Backbone as JSON, one array per atom type, in Angstrom:
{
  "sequence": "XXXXXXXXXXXXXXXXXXXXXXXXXXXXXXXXXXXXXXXXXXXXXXXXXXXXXXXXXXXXXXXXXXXXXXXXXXXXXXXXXXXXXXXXXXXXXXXXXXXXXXXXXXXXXXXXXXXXXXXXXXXXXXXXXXXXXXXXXXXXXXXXXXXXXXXXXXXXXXXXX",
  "N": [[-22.42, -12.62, 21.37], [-18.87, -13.39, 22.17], [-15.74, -12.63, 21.52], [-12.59, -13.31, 22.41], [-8.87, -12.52, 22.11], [-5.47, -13.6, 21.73], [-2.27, -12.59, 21.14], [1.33, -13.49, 21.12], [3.35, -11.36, 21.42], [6.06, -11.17, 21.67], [7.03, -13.16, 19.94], [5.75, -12.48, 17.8], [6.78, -9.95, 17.29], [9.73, -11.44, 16.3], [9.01, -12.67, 14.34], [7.22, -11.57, 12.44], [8.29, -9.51, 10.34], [9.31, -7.35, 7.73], [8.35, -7.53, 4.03], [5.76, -9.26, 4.83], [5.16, -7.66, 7.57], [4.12, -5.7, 6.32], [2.05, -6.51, 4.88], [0.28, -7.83, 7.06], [0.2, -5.48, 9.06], [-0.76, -5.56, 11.59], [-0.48, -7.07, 15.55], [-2.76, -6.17, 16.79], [-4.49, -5.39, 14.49], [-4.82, -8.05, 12.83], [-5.41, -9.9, 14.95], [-8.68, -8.57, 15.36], [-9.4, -8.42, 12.94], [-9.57, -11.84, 12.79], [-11.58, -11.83, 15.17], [-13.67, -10.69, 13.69], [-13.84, -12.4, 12.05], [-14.5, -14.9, 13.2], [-16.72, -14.32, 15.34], [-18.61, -14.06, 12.64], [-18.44, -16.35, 11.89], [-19.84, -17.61, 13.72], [-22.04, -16.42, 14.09], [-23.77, -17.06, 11.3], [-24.01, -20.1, 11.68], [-25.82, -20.06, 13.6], [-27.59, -18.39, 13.61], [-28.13, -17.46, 10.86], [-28.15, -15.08, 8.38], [-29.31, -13.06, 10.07], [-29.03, -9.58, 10.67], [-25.66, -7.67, 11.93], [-24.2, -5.71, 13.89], [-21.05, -4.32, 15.06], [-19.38, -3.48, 17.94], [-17.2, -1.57, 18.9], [-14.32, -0.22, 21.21], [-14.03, 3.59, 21.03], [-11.15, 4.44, 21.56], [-9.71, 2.89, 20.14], [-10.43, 3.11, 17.81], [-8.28, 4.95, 16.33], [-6.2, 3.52, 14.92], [-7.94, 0.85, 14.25], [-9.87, 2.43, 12.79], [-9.98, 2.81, 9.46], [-9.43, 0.25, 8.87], [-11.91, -1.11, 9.72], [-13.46, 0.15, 8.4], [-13.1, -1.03, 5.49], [-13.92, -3.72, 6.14], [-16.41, -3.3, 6.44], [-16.77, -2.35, 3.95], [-16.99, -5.04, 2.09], [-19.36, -5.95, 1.05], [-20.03, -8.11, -0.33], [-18.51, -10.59, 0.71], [-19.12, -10.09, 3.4], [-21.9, -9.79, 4.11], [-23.91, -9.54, 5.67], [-23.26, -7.68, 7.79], [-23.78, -5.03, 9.14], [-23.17, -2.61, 10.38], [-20.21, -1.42, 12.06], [-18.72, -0.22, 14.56], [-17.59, 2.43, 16.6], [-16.9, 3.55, 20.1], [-17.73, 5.67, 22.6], [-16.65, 4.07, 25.76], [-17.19, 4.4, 28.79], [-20.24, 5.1, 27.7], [-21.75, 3.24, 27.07], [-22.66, 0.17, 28.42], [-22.34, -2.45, 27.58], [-19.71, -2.58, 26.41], [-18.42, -1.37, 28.43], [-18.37, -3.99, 29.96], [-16.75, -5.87, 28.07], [-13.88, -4.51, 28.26], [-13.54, -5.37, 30.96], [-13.49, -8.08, 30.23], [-11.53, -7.98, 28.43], [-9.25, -7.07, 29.8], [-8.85, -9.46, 31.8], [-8.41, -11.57, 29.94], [-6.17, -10.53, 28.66], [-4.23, -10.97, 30.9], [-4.83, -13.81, 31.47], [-3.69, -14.75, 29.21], [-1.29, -13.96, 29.24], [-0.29, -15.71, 31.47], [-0.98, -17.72, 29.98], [1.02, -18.37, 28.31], [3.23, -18.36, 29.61], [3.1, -20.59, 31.49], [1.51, -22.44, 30.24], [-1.13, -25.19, 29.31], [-1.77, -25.36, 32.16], [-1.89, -23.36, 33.28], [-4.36, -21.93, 35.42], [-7.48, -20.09, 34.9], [-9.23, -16.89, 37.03], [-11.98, -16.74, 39.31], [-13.91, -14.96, 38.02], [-13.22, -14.57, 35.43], [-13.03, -17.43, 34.69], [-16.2, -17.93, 34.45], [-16.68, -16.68, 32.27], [-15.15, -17.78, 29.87], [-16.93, -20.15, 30.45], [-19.35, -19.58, 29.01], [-21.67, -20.59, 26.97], [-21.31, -18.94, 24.37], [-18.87, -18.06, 24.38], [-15.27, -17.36, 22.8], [-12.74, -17.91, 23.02], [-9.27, -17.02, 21.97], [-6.02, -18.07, 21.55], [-2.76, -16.78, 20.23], [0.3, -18.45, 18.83], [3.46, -19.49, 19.51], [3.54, -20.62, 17.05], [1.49, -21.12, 15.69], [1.89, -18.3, 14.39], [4.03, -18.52, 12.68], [2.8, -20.07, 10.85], [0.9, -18.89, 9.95], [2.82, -16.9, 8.78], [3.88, -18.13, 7.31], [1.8, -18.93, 5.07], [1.47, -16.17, 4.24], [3.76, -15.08, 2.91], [3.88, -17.39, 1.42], [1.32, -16.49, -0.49], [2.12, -13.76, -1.52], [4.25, -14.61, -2.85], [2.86, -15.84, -5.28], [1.58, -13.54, -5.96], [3.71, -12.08, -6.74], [4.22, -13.66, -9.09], [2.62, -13.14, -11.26]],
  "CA": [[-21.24, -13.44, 21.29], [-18.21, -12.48, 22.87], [-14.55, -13.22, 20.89], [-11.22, -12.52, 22.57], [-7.91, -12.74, 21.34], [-4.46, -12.78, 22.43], [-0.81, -12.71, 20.5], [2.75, -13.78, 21.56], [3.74, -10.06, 21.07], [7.3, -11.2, 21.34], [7.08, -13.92, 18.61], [4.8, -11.74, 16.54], [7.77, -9.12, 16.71], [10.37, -11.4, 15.85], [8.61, -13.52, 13.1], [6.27, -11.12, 11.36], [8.84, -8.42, 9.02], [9.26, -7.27, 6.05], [7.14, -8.13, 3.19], [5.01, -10.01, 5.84], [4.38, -7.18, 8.33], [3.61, -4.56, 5.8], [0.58, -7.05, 4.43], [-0.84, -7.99, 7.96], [0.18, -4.45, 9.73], [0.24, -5.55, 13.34], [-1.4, -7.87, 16.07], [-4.56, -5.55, 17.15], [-5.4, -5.83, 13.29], [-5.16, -9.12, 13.16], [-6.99, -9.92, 16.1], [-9.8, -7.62, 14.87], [-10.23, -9.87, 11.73], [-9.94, -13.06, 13.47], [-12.48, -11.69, 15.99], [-14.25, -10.42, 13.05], [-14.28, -13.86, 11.34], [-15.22, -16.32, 14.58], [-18.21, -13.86, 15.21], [-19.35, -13.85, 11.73], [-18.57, -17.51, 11.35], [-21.35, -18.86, 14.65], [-23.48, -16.28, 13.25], [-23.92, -17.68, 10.17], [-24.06, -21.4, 12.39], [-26.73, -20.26, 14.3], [-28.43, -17.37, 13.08], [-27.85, -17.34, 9.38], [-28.61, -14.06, 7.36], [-29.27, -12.05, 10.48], [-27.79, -8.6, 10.41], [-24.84, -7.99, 12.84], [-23.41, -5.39, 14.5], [-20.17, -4.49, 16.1], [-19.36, -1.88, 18.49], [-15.39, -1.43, 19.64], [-13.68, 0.75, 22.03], [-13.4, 4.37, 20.38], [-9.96, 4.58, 21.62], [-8.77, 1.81, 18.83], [-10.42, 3.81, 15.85], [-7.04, 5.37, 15.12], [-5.27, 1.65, 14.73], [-8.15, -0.23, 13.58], [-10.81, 2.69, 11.6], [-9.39, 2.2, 8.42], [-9.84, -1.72, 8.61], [-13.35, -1.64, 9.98], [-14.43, 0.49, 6.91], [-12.87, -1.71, 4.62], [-14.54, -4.63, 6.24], [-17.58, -3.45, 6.33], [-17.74, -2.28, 2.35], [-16.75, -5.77, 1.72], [-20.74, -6.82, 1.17], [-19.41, -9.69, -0.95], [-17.71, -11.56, 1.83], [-19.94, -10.01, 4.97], [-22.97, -8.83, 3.39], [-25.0, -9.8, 7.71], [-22.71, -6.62, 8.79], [-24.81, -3.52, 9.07], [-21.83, -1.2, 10.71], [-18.93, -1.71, 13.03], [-19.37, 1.37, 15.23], [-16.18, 2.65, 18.06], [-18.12, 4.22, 20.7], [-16.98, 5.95, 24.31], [-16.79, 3.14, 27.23], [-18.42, 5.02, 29.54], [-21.38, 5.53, 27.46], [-22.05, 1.78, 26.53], [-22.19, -0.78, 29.06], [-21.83, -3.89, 27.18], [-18.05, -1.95, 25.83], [-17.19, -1.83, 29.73], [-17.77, -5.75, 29.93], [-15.72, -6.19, 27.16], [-12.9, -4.02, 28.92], [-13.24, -6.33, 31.76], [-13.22, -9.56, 29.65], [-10.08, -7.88, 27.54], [-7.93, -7.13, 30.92], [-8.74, -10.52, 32.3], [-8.17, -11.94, 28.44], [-4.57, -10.11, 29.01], [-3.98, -11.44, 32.39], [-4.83, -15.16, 31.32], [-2.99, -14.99, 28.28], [-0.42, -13.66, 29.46], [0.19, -16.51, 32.45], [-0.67, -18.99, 29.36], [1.99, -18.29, 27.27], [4.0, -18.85, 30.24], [2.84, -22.07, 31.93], [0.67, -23.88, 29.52], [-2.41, -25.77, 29.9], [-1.81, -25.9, 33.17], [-3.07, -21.83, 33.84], [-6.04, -21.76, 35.84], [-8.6, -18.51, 35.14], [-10.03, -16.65, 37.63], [-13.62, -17.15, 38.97], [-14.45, -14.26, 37.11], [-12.69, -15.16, 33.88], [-13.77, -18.54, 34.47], [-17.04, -18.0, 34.39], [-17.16, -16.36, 31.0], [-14.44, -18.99, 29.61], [-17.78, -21.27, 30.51], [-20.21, -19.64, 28.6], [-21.34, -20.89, 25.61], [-20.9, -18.03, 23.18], [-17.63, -17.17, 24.68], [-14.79, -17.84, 22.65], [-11.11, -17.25, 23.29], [-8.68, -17.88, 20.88], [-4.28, -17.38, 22.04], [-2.08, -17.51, 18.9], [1.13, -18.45, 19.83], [4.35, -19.0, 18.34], [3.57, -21.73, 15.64], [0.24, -20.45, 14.93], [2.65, -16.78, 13.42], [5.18, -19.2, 11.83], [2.03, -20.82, 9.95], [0.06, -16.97, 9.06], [3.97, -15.88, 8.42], [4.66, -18.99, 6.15], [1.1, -18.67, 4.58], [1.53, -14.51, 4.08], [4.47, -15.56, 2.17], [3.02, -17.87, -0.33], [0.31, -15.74, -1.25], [3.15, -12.9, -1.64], [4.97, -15.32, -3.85], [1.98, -16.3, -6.22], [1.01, -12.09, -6.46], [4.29, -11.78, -7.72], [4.68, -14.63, -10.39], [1.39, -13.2, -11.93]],
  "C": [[-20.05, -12.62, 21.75], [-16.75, -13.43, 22.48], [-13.09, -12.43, 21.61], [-10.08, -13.07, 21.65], [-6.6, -12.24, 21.8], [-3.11, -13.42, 21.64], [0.26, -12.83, 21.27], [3.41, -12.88, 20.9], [4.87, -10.5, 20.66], [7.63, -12.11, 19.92], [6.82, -13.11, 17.81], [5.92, -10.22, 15.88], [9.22, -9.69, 15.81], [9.73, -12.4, 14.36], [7.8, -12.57, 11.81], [7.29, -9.4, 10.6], [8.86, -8.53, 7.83], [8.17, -6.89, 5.49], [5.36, -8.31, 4.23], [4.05, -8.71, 6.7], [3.79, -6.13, 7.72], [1.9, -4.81, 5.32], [-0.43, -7.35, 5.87], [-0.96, -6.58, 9.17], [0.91, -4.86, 11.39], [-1.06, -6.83, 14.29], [-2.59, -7.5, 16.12], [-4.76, -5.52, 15.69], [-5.67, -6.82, 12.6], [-6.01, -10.08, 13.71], [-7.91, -9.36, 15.94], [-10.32, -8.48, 13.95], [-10.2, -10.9, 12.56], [-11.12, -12.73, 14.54], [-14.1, -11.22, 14.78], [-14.79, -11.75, 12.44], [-14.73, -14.68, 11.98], [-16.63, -15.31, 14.07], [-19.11, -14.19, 13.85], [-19.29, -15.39, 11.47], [-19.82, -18.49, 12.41], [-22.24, -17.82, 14.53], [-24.1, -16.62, 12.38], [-24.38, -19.48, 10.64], [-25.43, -21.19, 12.77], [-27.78, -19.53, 14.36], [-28.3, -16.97, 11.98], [-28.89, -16.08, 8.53], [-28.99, -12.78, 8.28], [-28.52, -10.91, 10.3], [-26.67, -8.45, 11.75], [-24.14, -6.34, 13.26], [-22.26, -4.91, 15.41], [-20.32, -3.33, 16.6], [-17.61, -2.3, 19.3], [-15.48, 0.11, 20.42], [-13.28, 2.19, 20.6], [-12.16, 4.77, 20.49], [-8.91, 3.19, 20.9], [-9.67, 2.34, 17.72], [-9.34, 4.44, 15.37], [-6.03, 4.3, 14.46], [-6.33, 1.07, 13.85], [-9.69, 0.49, 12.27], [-11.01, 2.28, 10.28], [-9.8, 1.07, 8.16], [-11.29, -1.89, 8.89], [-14.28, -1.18, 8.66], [-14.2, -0.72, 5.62], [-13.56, -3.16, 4.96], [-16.02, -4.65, 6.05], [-18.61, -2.84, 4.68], [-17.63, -3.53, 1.58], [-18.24, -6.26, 1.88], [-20.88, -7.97, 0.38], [-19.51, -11.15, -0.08], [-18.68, -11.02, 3.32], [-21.3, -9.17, 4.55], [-24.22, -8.65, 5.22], [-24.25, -8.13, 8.09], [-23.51, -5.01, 8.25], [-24.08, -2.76, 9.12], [-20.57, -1.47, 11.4], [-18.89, -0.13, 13.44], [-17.96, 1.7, 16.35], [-17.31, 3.71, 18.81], [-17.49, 4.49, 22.05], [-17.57, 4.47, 25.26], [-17.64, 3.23, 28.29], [-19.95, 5.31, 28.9], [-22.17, 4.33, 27.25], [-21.94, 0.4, 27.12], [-21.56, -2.3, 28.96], [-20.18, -3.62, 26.89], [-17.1, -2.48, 27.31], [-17.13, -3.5, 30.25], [-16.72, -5.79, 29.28], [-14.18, -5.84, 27.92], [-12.73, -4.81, 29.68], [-12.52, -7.45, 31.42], [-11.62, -9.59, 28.94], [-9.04, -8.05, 28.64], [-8.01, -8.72, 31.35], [-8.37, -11.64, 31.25], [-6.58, -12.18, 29.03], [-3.98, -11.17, 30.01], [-3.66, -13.11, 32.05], [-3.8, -15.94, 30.27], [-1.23, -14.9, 28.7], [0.63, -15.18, 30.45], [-0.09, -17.9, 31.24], [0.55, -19.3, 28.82], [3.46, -18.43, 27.94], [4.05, -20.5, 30.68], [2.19, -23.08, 31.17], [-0.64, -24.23, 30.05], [-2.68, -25.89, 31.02], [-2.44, -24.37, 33.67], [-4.42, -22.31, 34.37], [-6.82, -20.01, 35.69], [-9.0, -18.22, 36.59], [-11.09, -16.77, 37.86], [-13.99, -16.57, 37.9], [-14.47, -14.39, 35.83], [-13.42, -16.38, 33.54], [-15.23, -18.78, 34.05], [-17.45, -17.66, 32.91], [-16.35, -17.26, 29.75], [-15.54, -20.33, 29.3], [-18.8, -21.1, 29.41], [-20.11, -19.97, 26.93], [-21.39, -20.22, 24.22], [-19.85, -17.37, 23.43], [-16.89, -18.03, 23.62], [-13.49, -17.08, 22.73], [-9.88, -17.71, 21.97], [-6.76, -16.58, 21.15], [-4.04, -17.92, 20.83], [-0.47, -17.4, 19.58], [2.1, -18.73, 18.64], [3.97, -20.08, 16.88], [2.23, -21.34, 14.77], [0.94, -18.84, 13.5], [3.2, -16.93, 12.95], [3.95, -19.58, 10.47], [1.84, -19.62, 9.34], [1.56, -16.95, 8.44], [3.16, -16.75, 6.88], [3.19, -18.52, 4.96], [0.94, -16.97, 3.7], [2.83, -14.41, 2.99], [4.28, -16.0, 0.62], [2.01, -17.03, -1.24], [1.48, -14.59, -2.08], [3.19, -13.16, -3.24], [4.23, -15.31, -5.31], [1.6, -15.2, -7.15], [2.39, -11.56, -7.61], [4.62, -12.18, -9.32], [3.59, -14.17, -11.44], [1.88, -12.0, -13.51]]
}
């Protein structure tokens, strides 16, 4: 399965402070769980109880180590996840897809968040856009108003306790 993910940096800078950005950190850890949660949610669809796992770019273990351990002692909530592994690029070919799929991710996202539905992908993009364990997922500005507003309430509730 193959999950991208792309943020409205600029929104995400001016909507997510405070309180707010100290609990979700930053977009790439964000996007990490949400990529963490799709995957684990059409495994569970379609291969239920298999084990699972990840492998990331070792040049995001200083941003996202931390979070992958903590996800993966959570055997509560992801008990399918065996490891979450960061691993050199060059050594791992499926990693340098990914690299591909991320720049062309970038690229697409980037021209969405300008024009709208109306972006066309590249063949290349397109093609993996088609397949059916691809999934893409742009958060944009109303999507970081909702997480804010939501990141909020919870806040609220931790304090009244």
């Amino acid at each position: 399965y193959t999950v991208a993910s792309v943020v409205d940096k600029v929104a995400w800078d001016e909507l997510v402070t405070g309180e707010v950005a100290e609990q979700v950190e930053g977009p790439l850890n964000y996007s990490f769980f949400r990529c963490i949660e799709t995957v684990m949610s059409i495994v569970r669809l379609r291969r239920p109880g298999e084990p699972v796992s990840f492998f990331f770019d070792e040049g995001t273990r200083p941003r996202l180590g931390d979070f992958a351990k903590y996800i993966e002692l959570r055997k509560d909530q992801y008990p399918e996840i065996e490891r979450i592994l960061f691993c050199p690029v060059k050594k791992l070919p499926p990693l340098q897809g990914a690299d591909m799929i991320a720049y062309h991710s970038y690229l697409f996202g980037q021209s969405w968040l300008k024009n709208g539905d109306g972006t066309v992908a590249d063949a290349h993009f397109q093609e993996f856009v088609n397949r059916e364990y691809s999934v893409g997922m742009i958060m944009m500005r109303e999507h970081i108003e909702e997480m804010v507003g939501r990141v909020r309430e919870t806040i609220a509730r931790q304090k009244g306790r």
